[in-house]
Coordinates of C-alpha atoms and ligand atoms in Angstrom, one line a residue:
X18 CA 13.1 3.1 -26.9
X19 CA 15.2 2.8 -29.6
X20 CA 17.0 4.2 -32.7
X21 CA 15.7 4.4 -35.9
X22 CA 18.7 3.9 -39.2
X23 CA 17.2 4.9 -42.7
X24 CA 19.6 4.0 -45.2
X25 CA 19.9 5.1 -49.1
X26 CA 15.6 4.6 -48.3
X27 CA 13.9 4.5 -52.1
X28 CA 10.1 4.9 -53.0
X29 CA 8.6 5.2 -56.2
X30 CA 5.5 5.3 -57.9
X31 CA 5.9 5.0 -61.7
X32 CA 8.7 7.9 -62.6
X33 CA 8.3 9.6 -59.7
X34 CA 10.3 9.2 -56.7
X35 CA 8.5 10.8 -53.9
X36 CA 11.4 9.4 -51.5
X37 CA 14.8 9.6 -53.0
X38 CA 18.0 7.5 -51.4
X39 CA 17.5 9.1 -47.7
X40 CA 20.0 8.4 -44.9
X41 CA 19.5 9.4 -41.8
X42 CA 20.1 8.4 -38.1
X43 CA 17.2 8.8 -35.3
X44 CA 19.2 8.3 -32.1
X45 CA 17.4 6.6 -29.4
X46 CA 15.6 9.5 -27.2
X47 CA 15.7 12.4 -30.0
X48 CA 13.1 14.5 -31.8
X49 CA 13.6 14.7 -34.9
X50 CA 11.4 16.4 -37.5
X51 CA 10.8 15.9 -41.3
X52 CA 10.2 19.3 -42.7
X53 CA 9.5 20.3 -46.1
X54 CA 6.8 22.1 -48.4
X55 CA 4.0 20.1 -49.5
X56 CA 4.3 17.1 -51.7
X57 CA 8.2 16.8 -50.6
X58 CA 7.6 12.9 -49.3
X59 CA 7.2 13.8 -45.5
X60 CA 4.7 11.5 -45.1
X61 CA 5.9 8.7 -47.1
X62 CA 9.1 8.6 -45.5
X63 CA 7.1 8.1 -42.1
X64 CA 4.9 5.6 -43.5
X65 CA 8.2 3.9 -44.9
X66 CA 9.4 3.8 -41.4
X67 CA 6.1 2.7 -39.8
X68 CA 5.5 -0.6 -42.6
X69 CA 2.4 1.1 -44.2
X70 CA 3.9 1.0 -47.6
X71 CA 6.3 -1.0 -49.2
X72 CA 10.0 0.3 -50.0
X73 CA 11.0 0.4 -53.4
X74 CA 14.9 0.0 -52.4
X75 CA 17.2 0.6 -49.2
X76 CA 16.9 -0.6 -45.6
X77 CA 15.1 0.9 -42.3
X78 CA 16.3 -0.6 -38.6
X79 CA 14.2 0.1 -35.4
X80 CA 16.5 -0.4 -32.7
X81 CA 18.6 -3.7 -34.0
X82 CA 16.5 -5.0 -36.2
X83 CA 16.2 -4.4 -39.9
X84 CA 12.5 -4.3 -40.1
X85 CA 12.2 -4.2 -43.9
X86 CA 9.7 -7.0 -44.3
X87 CA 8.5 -6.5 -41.0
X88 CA 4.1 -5.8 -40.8
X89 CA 3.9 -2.7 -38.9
X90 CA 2.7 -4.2 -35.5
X91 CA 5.5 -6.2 -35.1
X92 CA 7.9 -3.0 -35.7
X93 CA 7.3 -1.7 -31.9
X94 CA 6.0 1.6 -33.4
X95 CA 2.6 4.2 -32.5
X96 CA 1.6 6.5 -35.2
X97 CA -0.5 9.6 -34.0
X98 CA -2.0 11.2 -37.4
X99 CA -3.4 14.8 -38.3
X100 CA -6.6 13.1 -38.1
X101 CA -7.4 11.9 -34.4
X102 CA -10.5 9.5 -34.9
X103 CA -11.2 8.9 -31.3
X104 CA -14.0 6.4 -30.3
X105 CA -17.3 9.1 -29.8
X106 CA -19.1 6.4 -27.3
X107 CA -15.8 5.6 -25.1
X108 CA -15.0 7.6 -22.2
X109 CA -11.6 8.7 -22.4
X110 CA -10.6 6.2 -20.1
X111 CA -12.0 3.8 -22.5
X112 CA -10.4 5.2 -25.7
X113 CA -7.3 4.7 -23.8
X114 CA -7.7 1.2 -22.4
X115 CA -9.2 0.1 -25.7
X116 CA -6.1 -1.1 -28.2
X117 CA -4.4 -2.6 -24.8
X118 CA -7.7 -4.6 -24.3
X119 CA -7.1 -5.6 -27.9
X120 CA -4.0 -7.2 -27.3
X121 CA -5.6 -9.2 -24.2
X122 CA -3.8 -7.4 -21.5
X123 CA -4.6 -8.3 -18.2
X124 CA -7.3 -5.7 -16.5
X125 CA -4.8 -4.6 -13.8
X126 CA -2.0 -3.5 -16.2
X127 CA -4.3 -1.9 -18.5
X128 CA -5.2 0.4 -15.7
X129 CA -2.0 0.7 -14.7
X130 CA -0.8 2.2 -18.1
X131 CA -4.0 3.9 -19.0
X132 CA -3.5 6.3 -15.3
X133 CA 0.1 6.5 -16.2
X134 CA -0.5 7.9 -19.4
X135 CA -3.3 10.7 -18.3
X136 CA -0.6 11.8 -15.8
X137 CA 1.9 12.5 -17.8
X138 CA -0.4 13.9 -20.4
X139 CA -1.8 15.8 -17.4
X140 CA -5.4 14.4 -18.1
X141 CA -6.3 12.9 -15.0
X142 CA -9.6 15.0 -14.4
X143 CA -10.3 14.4 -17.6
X144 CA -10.9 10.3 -18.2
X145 CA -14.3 9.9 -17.6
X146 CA -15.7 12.6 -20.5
X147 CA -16.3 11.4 -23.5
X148 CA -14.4 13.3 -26.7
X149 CA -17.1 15.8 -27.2
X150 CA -16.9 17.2 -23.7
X151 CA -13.2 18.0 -24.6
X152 CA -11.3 20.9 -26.5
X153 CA -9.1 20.4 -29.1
X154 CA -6.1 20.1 -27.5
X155 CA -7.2 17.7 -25.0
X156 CA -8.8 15.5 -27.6
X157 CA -5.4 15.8 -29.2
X158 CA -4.0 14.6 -26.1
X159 CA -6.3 11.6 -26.0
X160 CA -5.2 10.8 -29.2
X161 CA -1.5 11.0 -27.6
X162 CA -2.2 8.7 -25.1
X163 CA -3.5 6.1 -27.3
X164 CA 0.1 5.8 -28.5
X165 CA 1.6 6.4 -25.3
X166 CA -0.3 3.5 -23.7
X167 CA 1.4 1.1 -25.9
X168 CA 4.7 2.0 -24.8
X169 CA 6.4 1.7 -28.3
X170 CA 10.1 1.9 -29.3
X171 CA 9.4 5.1 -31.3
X172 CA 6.8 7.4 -31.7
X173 CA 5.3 8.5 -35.4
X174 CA 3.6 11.7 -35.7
X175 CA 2.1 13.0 -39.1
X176 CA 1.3 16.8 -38.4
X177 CA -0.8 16.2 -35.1
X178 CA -1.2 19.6 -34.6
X179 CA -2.2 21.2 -37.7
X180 CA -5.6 20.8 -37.2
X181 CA -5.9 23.0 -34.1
X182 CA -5.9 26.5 -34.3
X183 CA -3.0 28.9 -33.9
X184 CA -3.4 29.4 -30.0
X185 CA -3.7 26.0 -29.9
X186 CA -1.3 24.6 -31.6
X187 CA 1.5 26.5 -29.6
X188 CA 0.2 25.4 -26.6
X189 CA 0.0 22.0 -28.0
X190 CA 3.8 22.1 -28.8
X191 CA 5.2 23.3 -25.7
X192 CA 2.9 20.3 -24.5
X193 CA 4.8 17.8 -26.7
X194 CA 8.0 19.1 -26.0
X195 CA 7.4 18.0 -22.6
X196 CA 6.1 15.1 -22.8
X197 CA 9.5 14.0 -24.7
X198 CA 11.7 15.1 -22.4
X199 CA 9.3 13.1 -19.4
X200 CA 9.5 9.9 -21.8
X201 CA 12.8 10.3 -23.6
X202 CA 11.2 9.2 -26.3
X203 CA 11.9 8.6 -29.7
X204 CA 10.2 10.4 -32.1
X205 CA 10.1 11.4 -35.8
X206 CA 7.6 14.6 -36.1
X207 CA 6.5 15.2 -39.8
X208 CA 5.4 19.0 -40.3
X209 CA 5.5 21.6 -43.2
X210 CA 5.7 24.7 -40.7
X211 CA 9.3 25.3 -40.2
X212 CA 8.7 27.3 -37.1
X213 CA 7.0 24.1 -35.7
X214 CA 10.2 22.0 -36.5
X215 CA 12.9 24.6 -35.0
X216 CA 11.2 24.8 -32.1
X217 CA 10.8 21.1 -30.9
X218 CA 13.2 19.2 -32.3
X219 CA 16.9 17.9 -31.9
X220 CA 17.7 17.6 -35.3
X221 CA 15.3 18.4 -38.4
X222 CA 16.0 16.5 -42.1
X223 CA 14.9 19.1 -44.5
X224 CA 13.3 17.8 -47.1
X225 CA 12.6 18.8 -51.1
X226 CA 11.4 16.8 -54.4
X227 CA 12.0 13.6 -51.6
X228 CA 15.3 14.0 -51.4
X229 CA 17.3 15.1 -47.8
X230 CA 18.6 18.5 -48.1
X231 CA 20.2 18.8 -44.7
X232 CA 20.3 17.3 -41.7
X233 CA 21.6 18.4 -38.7
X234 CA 20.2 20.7 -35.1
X235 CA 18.0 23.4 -36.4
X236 CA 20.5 26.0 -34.8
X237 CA 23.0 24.5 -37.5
X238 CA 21.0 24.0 -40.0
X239 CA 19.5 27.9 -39.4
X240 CA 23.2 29.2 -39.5
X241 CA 24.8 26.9 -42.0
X242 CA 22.1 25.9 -44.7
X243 CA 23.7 23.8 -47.4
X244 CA 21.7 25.2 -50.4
X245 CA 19.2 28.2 -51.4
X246 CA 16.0 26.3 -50.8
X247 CA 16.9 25.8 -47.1
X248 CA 18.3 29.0 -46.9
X249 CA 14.9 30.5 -47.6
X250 CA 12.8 27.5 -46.4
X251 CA 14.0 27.8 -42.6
X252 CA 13.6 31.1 -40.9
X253 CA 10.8 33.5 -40.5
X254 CA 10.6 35.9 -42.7
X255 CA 13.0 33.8 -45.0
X256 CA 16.8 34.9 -45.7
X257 CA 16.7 37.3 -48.4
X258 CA 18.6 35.9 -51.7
X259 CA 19.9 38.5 -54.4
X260 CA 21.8 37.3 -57.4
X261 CA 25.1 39.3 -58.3
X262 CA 28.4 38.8 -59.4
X263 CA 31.5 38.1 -57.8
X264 CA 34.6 40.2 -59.1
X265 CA 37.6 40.4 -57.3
X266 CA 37.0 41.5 -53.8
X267 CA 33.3 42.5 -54.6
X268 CA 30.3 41.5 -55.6
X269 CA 28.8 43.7 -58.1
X270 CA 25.1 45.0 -59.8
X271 CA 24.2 45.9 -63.0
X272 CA 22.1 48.7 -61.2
X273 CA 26.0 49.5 -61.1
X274 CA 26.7 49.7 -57.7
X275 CA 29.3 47.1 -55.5
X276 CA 30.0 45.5 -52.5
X277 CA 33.1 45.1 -51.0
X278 CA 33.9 41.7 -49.8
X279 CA 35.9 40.6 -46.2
X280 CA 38.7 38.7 -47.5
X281 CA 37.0 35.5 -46.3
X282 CA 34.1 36.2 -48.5
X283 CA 36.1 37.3 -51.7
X284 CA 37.5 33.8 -51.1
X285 CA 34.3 31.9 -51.0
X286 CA 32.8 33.9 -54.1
X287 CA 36.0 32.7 -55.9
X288 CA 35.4 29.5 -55.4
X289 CA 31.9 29.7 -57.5
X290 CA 32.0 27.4 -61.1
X291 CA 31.2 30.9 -62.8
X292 CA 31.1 34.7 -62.0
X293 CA 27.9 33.8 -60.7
X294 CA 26.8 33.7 -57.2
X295 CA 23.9 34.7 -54.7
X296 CA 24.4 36.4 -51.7
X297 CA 22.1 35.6 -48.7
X298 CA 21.4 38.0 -45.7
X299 CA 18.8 36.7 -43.1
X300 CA 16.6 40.1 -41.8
X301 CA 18.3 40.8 -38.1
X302 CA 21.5 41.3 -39.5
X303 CA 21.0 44.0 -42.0
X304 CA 21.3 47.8 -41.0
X305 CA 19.2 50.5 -42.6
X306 CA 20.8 54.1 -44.2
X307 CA 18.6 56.7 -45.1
X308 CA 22.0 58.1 -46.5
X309 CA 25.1 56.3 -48.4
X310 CA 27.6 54.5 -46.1
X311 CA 30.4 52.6 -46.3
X312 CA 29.5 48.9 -46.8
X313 CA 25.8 49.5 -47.7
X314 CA 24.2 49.2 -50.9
X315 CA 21.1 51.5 -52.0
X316 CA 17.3 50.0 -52.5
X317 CA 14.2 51.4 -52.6
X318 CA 11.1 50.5 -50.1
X319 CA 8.4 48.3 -51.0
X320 CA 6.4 47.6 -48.0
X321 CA 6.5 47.9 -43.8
X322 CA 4.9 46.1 -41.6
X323 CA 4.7 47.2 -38.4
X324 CA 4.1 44.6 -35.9
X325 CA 4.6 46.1 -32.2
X326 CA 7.7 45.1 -31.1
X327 CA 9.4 44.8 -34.2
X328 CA 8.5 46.5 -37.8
X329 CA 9.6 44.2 -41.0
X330 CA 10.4 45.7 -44.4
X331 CA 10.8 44.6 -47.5
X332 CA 13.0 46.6 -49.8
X333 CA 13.7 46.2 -53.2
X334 CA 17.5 45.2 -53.9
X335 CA 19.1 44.9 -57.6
X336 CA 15.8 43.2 -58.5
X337 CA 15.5 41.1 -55.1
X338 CA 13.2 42.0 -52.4
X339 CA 15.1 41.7 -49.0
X340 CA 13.4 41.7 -45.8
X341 CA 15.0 43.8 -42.7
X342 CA 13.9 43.8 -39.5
X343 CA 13.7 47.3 -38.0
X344 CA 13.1 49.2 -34.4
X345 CA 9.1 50.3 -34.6
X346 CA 10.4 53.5 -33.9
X347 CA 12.5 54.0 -37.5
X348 CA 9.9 56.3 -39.8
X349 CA 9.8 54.6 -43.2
X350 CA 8.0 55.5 -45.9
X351 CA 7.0 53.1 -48.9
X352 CA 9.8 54.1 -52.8
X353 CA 11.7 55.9 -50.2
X354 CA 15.9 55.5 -51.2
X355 CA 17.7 53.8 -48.6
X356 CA 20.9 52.0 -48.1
X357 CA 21.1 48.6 -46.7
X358 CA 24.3 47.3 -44.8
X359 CA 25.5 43.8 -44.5
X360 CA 27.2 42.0 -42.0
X361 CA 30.1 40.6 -43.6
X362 CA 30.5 38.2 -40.6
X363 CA 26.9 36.9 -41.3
X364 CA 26.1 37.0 -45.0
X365 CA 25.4 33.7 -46.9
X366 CA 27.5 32.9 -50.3
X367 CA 26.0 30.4 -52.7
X368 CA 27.0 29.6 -56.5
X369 CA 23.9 30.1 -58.7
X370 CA 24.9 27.5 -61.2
X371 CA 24.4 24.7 -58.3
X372 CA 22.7 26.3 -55.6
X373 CA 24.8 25.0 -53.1
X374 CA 26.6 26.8 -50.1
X375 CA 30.2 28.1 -51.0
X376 CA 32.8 27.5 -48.9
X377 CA 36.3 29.0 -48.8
X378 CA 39.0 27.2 -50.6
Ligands
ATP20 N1 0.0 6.4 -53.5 C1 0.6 7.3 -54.3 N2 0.6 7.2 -55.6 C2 1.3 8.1 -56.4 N3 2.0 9.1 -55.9 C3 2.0 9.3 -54.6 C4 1.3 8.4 -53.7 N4 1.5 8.9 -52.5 C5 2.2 10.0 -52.6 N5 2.5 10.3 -53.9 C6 3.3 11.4 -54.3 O1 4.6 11.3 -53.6 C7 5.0 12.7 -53.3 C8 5.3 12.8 -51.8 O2 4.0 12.7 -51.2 P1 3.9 12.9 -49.6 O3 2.5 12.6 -49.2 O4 5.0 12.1 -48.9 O5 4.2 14.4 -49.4 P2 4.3 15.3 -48.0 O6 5.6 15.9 -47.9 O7 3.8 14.5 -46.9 O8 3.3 16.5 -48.4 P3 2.2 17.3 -47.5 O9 2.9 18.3 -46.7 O10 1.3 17.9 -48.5 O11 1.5 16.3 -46.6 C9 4.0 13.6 -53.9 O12 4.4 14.1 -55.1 C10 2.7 12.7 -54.0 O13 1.9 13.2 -55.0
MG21 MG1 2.1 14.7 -45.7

């Protein structure tokens, strides 16, 4: 096992630069998922770090190597892809064995690795069926193995799971979360479903228009997002974002109403380049009014969505629409006038000239 150093990482293709001077640090044993919406440069960062394309500037190390002009089997990596093709002849046994006989092993080891692997992938029972006796998930497991098997320095995983269905795929991740704490492996998960990359990994690099947005744990990242787009890309719903201005101690609307500030906040909103800033509020820490109160601002309801243990609403806010999270048993109606109360200890503050988190001077 070993680390993986990406540093000031460049590709192009014509104008475009689907990977934009990325730095980041994969320590040796962490999970670390690339997250980002579609067309970010997820997968091209991977394939970066597994040799598959070339760089158009900046260095990758595995371990302590620079492996820059390195062909990707010499770089002591296993990619699993969103697309498993296992071998629909081979038992699964076989499918394991297979790319160790390749290499010339010597029988004995092979079967050594290849019963190692289906116990920690808890496929034992299941090596000699061939793929279409399997489910999804334990195809996906095979497909697992296959990397597993050749004991690699780091692990490469392009959306393995989206495939699977919904059921599935949760199963499927508690699955891979324990099969990296077993290995202590290092691995660098791609994935466009934020809930996906909270959940299993260490750290996450957001991603957006290929360059990093943030990196850092996911609990950091959740509480402290740098900018708006991973304000609203990470969390589920997203952190509700209405533009306002910042005078004084307040922040006010030109629906004419305002909102006192803690002296900490008045301080960051100062510290925007104009009178212009956004204020972010993530749905469990708002409070619903059906009357005026002090700290609350009034909106009107758009929609509610009751879903058992927890009903979401969206309410209309100077413009904005903010999602709350409310008890199932709170009666809400759809235009009813409420008031919405923030937390002044948890709000967000970002400038809307630059997007970017403000901070206290
Ligand atoms: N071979 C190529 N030639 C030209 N442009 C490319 C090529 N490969 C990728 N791109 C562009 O680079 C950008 C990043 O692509 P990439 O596949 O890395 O995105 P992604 O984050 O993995 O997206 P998705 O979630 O849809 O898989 C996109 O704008 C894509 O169109
Ligand atoms: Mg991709």
């Amino acid at each position: 096992m070993a680390e993986v150093v990406l540093s000031h990482v460049m590709k192009s293709y014509g104008s475009l630069y689907a990977v934009n001077d990325v730095s980041f640090t994969v320590e040796h044993g962490e999970f670390v998922a690339l997250v980002g919406p579609s067309g970010c440069g997820k997968t091209t960062t991977l394939n970066l770090i597994a040799g598959l394309i070339p760089m158009s500037g900046g260095d990758i190390a595995i371990g302590d190597r620079i492996v820059n002009d390195l062909d990707p089997k010499d770089r002591d990596i296993a990619m699993v892809f969103q697309n498993y093709a296992l071998y629909p002849n081979k038992t699964v046994y076989k499918n394991l064995a297979f790319p160790l006989q390749m290499r010339k092993l010597p029988a004995a080891e092979i079967d050594l690795k290849v019963r190692k692997a289906a116990e920690v992938l808890d496929m034992v029972h299941l090596l000699e069926r061939k793929p279409r006796e399997l489910s999804g998930g334990q195809q996906q497991r095979v497909a697992l193995g296959r990397a597993l098997v050749r004991d690699p320095a780091v692990f490469l995983m392009d959306e393995p799971l989206s495939n699977l269905d919904a059921k599935l795929r949760v199963q499927m991740r508690s699955e891979l979360k324990r099969f990296h704490h077993n290995l202590n492996a290092t691995v660098v998960y791609v994935t466009h479903d934020q809930l996906e990359a909270v959940t299993m990994a260490d750290k996450m690099a957001v991603m957006n228009g290929g360059v990093l947005q943030q990196y850092d744990s996911p609990a950091n990242v959740f509480a402290n997002p740098v900018n708006t787009f991973v304000a609203s890309f990470i969390g589920s719903p997203a952190m509700s974002l209405i533009p306002l201005e910042a005078a004084g101690n307040a922040l006010i609307s030109p629906e004419g109403w305002e909102l006192p500030l803690s002296a900490m906040n008045a301080r960051k909103a100062a510290a925007s380049t104009t009178n212009k800033v956004i204020l972010g509020a993530r749905h469990s820490t708002l409070t619903l009014h059906k009357a005026p109160s002090p700290g609350s601002v009034p909106g009107k309801v758009y929609t509610v969505e009751p879903t058992g243990d927890v009903t979401f609403a969206q309410i209309f806010i100077n413009g904005a629409l903010v999602n709350i999270s409310l008890d199932p048993t709170v009666a809400l109606a759809p235009d009813e006038h409420v008031w919405v109360e923030f937390d002044q200890e948890r709000l967000h503050l970002f400038d809307a000239e630059t997007t970017m988190a403000l901070a206290a001077s």
